[in-house]
PDB file of C-alpha atoms and ligand atoms in Angstrom:
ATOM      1  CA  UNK A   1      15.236  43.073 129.162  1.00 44.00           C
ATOM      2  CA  UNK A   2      11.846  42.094 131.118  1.00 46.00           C
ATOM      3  CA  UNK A   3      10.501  40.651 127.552  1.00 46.00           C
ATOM      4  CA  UNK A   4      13.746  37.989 127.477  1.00 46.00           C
ATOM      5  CA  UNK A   5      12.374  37.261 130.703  1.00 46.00           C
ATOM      6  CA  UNK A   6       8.680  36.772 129.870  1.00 45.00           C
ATOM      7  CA  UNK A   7       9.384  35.056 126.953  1.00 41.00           C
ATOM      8  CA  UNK A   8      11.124  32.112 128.952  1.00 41.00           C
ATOM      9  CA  UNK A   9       9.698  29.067 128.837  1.00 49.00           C
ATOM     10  CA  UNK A  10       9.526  26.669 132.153  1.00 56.00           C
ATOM     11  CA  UNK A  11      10.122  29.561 134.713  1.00 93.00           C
ATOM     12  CA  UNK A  12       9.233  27.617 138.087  1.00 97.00           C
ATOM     13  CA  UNK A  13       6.362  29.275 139.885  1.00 97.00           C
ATOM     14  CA  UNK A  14       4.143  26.754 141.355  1.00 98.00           C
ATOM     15  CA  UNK A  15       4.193  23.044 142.648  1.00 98.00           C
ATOM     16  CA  UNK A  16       1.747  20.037 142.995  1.00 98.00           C
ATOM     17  CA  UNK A  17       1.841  17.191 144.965  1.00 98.00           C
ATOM     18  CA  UNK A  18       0.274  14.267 145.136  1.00 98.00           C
ATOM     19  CA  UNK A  19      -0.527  12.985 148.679  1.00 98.00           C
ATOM     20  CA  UNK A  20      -0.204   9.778 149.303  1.00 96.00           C
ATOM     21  CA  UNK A  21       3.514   8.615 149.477  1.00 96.00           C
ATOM     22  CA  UNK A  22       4.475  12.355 149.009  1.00 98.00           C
ATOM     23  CA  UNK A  23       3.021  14.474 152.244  1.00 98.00           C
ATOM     24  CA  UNK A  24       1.601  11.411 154.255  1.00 98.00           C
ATOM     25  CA  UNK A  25       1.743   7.373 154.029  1.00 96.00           C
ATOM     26  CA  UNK A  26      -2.028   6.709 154.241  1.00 95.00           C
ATOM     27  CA  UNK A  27      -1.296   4.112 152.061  1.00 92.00           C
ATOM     28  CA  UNK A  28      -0.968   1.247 155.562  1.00 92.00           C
ATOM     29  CA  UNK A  29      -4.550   2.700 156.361  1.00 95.00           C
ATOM     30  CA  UNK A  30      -5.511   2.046 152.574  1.00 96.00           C
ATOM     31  CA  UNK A  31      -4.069  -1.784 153.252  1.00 96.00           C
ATOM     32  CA  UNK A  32      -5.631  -2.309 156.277  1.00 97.00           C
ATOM     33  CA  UNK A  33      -9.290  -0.982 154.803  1.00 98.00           C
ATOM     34  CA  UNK A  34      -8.888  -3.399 152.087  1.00 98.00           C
ATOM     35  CA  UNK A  35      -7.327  -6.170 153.961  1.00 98.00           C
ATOM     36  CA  UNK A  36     -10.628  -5.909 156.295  1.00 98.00           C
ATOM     37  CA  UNK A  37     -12.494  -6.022 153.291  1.00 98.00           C
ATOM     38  CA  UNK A  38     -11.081  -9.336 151.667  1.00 97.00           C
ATOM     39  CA  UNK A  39     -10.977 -10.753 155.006  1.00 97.00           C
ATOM     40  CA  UNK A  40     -15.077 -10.281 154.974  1.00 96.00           C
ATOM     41  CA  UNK A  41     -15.280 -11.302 151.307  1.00 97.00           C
ATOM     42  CA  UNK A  42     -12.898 -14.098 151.870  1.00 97.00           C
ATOM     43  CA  UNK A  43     -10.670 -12.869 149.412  1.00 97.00           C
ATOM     44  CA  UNK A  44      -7.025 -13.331 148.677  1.00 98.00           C
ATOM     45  CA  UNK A  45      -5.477 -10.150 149.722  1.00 98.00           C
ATOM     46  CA  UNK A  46      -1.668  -9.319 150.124  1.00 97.00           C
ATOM     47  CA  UNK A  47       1.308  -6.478 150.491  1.00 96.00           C
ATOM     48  CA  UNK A  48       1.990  -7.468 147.251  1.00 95.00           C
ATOM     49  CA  UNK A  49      -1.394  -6.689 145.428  1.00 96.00           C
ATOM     50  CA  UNK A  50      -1.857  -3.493 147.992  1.00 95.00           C
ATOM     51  CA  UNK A  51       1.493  -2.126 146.304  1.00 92.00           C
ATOM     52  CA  UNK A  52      -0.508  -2.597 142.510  1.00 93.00           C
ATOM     53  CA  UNK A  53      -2.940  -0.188 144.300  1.00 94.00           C
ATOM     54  CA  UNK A  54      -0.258   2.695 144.485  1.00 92.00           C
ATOM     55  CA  UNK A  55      -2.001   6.094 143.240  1.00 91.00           C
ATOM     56  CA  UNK A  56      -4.753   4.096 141.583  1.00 93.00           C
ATOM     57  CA  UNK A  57      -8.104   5.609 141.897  1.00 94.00           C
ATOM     58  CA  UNK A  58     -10.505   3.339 144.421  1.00 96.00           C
ATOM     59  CA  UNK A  59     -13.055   1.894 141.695  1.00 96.00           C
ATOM     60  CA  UNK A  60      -9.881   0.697 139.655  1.00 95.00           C
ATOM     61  CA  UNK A  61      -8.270  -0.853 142.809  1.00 97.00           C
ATOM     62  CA  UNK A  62     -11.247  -2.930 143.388  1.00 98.00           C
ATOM     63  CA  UNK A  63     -10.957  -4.316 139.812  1.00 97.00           C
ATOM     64  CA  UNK A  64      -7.241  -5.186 140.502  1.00 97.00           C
ATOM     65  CA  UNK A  65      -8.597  -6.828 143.836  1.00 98.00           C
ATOM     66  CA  UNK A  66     -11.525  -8.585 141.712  1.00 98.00           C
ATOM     67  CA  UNK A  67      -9.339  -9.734 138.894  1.00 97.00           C
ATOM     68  CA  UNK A  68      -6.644 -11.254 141.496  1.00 98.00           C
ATOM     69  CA  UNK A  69      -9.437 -13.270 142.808  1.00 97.00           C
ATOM     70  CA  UNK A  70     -11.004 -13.666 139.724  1.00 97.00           C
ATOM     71  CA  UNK A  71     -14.437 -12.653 141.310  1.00 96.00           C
ATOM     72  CA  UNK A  72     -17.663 -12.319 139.892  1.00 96.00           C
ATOM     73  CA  UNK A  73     -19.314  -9.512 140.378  1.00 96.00           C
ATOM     74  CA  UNK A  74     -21.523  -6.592 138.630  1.00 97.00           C
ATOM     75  CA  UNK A  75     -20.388  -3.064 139.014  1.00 96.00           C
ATOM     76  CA  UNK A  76     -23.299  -2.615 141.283  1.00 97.00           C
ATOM     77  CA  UNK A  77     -21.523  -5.187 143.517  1.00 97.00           C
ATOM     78  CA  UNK A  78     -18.275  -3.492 143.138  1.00 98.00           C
ATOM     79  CA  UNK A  79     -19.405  -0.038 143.719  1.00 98.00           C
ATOM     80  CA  UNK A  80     -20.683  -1.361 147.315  1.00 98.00           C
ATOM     81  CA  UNK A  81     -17.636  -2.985 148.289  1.00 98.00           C
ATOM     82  CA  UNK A  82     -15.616   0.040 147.394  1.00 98.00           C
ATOM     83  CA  UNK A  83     -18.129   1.862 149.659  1.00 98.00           C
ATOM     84  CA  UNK A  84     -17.894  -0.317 152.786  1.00 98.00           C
ATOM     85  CA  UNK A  85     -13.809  -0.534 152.666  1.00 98.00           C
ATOM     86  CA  UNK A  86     -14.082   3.471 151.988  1.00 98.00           C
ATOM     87  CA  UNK A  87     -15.730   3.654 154.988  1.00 98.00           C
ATOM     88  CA  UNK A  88     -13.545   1.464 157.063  1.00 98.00           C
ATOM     89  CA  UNK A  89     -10.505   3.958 155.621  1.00 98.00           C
ATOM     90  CA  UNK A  90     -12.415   7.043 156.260  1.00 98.00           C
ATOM     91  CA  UNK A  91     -13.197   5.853 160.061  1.00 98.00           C
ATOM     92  CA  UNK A  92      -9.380   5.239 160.705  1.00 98.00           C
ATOM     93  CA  UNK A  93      -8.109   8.258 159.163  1.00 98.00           C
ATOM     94  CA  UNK A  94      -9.212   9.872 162.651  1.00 98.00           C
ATOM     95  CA  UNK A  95      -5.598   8.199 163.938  1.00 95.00           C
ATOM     96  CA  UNK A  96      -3.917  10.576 161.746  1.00 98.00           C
ATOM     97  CA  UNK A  97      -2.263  13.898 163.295  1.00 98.00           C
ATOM     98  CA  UNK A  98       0.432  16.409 162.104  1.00 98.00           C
ATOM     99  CA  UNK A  99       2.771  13.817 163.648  1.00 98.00           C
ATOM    100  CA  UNK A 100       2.463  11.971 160.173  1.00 98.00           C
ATOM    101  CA  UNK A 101       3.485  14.047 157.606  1.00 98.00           C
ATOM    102  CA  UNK A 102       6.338  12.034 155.454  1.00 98.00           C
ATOM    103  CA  UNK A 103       9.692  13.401 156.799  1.00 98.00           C
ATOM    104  CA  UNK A 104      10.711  16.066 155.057  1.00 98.00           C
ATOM    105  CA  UNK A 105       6.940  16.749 153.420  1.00 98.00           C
ATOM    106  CA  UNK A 106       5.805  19.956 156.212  1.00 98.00           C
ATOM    107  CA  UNK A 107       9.408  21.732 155.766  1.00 98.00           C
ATOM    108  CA  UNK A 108       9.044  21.809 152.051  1.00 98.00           C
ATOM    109  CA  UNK A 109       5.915  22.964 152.431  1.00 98.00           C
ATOM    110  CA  UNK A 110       6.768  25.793 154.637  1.00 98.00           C
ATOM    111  CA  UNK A 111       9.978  26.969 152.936  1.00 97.00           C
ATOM    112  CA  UNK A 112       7.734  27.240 149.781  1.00 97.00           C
ATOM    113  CA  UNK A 113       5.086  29.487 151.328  1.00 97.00           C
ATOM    114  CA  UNK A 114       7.968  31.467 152.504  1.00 96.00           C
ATOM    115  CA  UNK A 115       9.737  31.777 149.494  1.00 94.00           C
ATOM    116  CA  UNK A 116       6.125  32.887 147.758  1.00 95.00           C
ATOM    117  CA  UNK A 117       5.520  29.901 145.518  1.00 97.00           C
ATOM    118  CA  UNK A 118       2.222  28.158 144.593  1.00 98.00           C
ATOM    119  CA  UNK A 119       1.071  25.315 145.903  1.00 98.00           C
ATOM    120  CA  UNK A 120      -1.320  22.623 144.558  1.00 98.00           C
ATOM    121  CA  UNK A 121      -2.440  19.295 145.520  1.00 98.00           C
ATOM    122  CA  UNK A 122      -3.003  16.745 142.878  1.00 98.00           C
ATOM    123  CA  UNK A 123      -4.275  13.209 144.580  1.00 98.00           C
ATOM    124  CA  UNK A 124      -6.526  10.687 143.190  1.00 96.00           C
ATOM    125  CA  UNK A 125      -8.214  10.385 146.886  1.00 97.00           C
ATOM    126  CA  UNK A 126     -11.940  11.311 147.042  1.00 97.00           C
ATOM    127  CA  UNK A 127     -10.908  11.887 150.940  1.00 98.00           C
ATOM    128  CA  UNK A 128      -8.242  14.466 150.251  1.00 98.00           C
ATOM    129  CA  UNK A 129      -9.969  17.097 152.606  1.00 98.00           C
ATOM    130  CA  UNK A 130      -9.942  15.007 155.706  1.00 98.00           C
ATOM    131  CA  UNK A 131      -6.574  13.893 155.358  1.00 98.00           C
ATOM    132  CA  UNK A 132      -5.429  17.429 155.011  1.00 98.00           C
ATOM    133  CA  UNK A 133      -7.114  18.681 157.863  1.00 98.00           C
ATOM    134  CA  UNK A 134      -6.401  15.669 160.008  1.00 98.00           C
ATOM    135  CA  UNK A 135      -2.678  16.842 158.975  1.00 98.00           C
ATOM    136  CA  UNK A 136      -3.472  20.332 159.297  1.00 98.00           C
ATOM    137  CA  UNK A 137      -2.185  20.707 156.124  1.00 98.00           C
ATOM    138  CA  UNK A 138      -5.025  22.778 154.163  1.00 98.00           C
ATOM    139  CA  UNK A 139      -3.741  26.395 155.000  1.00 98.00           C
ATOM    140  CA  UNK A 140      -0.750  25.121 152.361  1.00 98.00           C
ATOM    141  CA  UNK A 141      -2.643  24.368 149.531  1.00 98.00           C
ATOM    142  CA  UNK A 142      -3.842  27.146 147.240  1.00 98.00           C
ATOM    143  CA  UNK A 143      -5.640  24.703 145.208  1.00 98.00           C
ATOM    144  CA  UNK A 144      -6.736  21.151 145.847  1.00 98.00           C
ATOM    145  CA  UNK A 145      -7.209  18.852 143.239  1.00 98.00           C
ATOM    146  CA  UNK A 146      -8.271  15.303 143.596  1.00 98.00           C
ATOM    147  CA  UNK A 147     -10.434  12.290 142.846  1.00 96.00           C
ATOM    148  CA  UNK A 148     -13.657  15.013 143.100  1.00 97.00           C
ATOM    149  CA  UNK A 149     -12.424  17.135 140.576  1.00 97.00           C
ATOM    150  CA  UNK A 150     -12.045  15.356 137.567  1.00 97.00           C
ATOM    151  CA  UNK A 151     -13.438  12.285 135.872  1.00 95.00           C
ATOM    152  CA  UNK A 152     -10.333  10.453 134.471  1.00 95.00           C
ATOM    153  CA  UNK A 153      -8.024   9.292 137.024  1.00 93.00           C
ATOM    154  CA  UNK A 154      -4.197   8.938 136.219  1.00 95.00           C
ATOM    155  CA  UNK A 155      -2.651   8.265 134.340  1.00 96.00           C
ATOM    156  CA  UNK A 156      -4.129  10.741 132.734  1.00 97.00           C
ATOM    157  CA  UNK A 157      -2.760  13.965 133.226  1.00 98.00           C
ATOM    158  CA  UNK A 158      -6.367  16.032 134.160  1.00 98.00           C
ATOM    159  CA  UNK A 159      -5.961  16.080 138.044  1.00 98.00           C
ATOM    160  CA  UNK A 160      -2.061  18.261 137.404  1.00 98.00           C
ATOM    161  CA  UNK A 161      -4.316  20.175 134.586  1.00 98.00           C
ATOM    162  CA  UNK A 162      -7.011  21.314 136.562  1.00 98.00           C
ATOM    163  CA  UNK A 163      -4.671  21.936 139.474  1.00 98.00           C
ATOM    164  CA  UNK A 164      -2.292  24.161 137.136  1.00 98.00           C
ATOM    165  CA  UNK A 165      -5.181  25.989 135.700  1.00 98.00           C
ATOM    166  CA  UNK A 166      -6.673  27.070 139.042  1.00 98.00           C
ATOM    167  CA  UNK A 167      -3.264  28.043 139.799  1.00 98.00           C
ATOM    168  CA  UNK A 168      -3.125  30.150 136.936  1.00 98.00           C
ATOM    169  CA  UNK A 169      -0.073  28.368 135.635  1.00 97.00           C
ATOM    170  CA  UNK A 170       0.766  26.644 132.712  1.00 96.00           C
ATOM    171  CA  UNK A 171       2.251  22.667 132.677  1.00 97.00           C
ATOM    172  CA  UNK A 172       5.974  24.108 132.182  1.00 95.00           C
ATOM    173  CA  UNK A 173       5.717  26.241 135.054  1.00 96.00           C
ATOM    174  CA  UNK A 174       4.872  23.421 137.610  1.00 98.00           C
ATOM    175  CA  UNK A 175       6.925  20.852 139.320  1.00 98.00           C
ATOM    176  CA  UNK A 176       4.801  17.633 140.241  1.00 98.00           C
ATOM    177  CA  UNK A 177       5.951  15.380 143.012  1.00 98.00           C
ATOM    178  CA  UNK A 178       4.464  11.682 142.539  1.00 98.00           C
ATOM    179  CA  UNK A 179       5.582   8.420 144.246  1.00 97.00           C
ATOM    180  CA  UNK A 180       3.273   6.043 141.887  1.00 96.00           C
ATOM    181  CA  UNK A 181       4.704   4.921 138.335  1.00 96.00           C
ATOM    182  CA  UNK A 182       0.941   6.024 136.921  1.00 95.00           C
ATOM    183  CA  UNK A 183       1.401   9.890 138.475  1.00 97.00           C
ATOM    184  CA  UNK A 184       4.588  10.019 137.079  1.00 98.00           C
ATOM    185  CA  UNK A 185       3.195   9.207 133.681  1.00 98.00           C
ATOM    186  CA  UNK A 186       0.036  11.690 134.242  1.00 98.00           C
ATOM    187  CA  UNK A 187       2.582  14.590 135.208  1.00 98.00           C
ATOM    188  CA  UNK A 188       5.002  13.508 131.519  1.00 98.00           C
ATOM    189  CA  UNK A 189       1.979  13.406 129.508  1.00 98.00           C
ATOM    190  CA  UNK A 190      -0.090  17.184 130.922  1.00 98.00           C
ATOM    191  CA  UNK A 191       3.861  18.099 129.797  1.00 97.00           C
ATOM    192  CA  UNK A 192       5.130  19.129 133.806  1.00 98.00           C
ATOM    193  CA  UNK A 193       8.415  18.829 135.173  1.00 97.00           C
ATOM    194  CA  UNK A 194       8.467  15.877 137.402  1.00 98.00           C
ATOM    195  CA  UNK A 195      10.354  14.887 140.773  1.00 98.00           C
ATOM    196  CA  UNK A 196       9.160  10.898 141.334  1.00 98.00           C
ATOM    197  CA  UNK A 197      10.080   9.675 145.138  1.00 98.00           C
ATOM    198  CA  UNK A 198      10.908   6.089 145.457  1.00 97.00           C
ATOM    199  CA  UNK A 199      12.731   3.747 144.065  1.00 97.00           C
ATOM    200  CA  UNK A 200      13.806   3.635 139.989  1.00 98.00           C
ATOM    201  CA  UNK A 201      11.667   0.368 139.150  1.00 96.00           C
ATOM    202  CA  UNK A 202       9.068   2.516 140.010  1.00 96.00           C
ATOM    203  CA  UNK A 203       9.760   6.127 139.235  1.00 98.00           C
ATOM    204  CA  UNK A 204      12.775   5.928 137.753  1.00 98.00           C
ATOM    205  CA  UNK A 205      11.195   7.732 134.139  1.00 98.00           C
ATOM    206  CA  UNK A 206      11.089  11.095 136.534  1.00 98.00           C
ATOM    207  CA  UNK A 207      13.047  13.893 135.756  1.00 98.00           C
ATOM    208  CA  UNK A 208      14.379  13.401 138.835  1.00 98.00           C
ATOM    209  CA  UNK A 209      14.479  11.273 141.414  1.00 98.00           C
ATOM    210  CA  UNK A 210      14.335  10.819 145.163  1.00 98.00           C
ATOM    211  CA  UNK A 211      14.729   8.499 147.601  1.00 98.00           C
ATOM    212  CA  UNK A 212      12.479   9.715 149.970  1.00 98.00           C
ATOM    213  CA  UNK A 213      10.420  12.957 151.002  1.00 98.00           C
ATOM    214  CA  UNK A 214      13.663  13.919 152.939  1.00 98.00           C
ATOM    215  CA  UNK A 215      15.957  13.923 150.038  1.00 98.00           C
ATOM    216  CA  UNK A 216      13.820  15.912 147.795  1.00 98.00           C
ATOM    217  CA  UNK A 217      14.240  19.473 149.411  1.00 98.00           C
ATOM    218  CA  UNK A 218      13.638  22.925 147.813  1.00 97.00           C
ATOM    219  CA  UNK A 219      17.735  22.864 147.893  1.00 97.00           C
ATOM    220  CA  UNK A 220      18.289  19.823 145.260  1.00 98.00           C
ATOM    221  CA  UNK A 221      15.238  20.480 142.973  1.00 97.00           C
ATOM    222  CA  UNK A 222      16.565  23.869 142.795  1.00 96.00           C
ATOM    223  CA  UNK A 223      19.774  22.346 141.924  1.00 96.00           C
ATOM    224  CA  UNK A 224      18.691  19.933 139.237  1.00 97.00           C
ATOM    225  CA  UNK A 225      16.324  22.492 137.611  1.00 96.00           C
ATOM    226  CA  UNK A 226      18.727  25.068 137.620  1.00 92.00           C
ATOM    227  CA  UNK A 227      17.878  26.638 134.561  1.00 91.00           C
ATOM    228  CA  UNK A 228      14.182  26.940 135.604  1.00 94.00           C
ATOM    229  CA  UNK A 229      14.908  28.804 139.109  1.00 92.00           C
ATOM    230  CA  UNK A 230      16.805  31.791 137.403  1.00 74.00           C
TER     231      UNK A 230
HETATM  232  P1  B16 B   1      -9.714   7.244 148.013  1.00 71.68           P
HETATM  233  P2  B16 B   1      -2.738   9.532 145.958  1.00 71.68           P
HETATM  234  C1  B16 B   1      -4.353   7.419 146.186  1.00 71.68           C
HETATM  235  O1  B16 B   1      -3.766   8.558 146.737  1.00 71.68           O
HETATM  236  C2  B16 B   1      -3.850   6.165 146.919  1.00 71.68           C
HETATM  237  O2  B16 B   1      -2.459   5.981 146.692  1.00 71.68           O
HETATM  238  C3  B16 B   1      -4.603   4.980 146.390  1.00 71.68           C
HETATM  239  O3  B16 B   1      -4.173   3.806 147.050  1.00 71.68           O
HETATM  240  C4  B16 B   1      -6.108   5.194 146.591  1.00 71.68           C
HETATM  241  O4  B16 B   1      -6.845   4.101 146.094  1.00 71.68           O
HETATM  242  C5  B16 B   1      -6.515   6.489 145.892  1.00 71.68           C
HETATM  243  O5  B16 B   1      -5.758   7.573 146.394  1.00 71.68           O
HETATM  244  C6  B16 B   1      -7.986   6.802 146.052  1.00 71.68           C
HETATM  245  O6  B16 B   1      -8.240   7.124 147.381  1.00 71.68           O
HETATM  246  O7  B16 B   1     -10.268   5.884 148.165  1.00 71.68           O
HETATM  247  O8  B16 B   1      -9.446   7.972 149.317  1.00 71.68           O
HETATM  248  O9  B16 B   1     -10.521   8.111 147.064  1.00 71.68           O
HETATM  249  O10 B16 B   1      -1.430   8.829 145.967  1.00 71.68           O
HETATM  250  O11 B16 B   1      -3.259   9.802 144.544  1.00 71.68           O
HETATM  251  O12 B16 B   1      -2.745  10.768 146.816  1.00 71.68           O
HETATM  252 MG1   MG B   2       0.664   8.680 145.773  1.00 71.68          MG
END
């Protein structure tokens, strides 16, 4: 009897999340770092473009911002202004308190460290630390994975990886939560079970999707995934 259990594949023990768009929206701080940025730079800068920078790591986002205003500039260049609007972000993320979790985001938490599950983050952001202790958020997280812990950013799948490894848990055993299109992708290709939140045009290739933070409770993954909570 225990060995039919063993033997099944995809039994749920642990989650990741990402972190922007899935525990907090630091992605209006990310908009207004940049915005400052193009403003100094003269740049062409827009909601528009700052939604292309969804889950994209910072030295990618720049390109997108270079390419959009066809600038020419050497990496050197690049690296520096990636520097000075990181430091205009990291200087406002002092506004952020446990008042700004995403609705929804510090109950799941909770009812998962209840119910004895692990917990991982899995964010692109270098910054990942301050924003979970300006949450107070970092007593959740068994693991944190982010921009500083691997070198390819999504979507390739070696954030989830190294998170599910220092969990101890294989891929199949791990639900990810994304809201960017690329996450989503990262999570399908390191082979993880996948809850995208936001809209279908977006994260619609998810195994399932959510509206919002406050639709995706323990309750209704538990009841799409049925098979994996037995
Ligand atoms: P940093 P996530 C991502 O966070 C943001 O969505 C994205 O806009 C940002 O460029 C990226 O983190 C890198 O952040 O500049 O703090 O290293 O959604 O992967 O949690
Ligand atoms: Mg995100």
């Amino acid at each position: 009897m225990p060995e039919i259990f063993e033997a099944r594949i995809g039994m749920i023990k642990g989650f990741i999340f990402d972190l922007d768009g899935v525990i907090t929206d630091t992605a209006e701080l990310h908009y207004l770092a940049w915005n400052s940025l193009a403003g100094q730079m003269s740049w062409k800068f827009d909601r528009t473009v700052n939604e292309r920078l969804r889950g994209v790591s910072r030295m990618d986002s720049i390109r997108i911002i270079q390419q959009h205003n066809q600038a020419e500039l050497t990496d050197d260049q690049l690296f520096k202004l990636a520097t000075l609007k990181n430091e205009i972000y990291v200087d406002s993320l002092d506004k952020l308190s446990p008042k700004d979790y995403l609705s929804g985001a510090l109950e799941l938490l909770e009812k998962l460290k209840v119910q004895g599950f692990k917990i991982a983050l899995g964010s692109a952001s270098k910054n990942s630390q301050k924003v979970l202790h300006q949450l107070n958020a970092l007593n959740y997280f068994d693991v944190i994975g982010d921009g500083n812990s691997v070198a390819k950013s999504k979507p390739a799948p070696d954030v989830f990886l190294f998170a599910a490894r220092q969990l101890e848990l294989k891929p199949e055993e791990c639900i990810v939560y994304e809201d960017a299109r690329a996450g989503v992708d990262a999570a399908k290709i390191g082979g993880f079970y996948t809850v995208g939140i936001g809209p279908s045009e977006r994260v619609g290739h998810a195994d399932l999707r959510c509206d919002s933070m406050q639709e995706a409770t323990l309750e209704a993954v538990q009841s799409f995934f049925e098979d994996l909570f037995i």
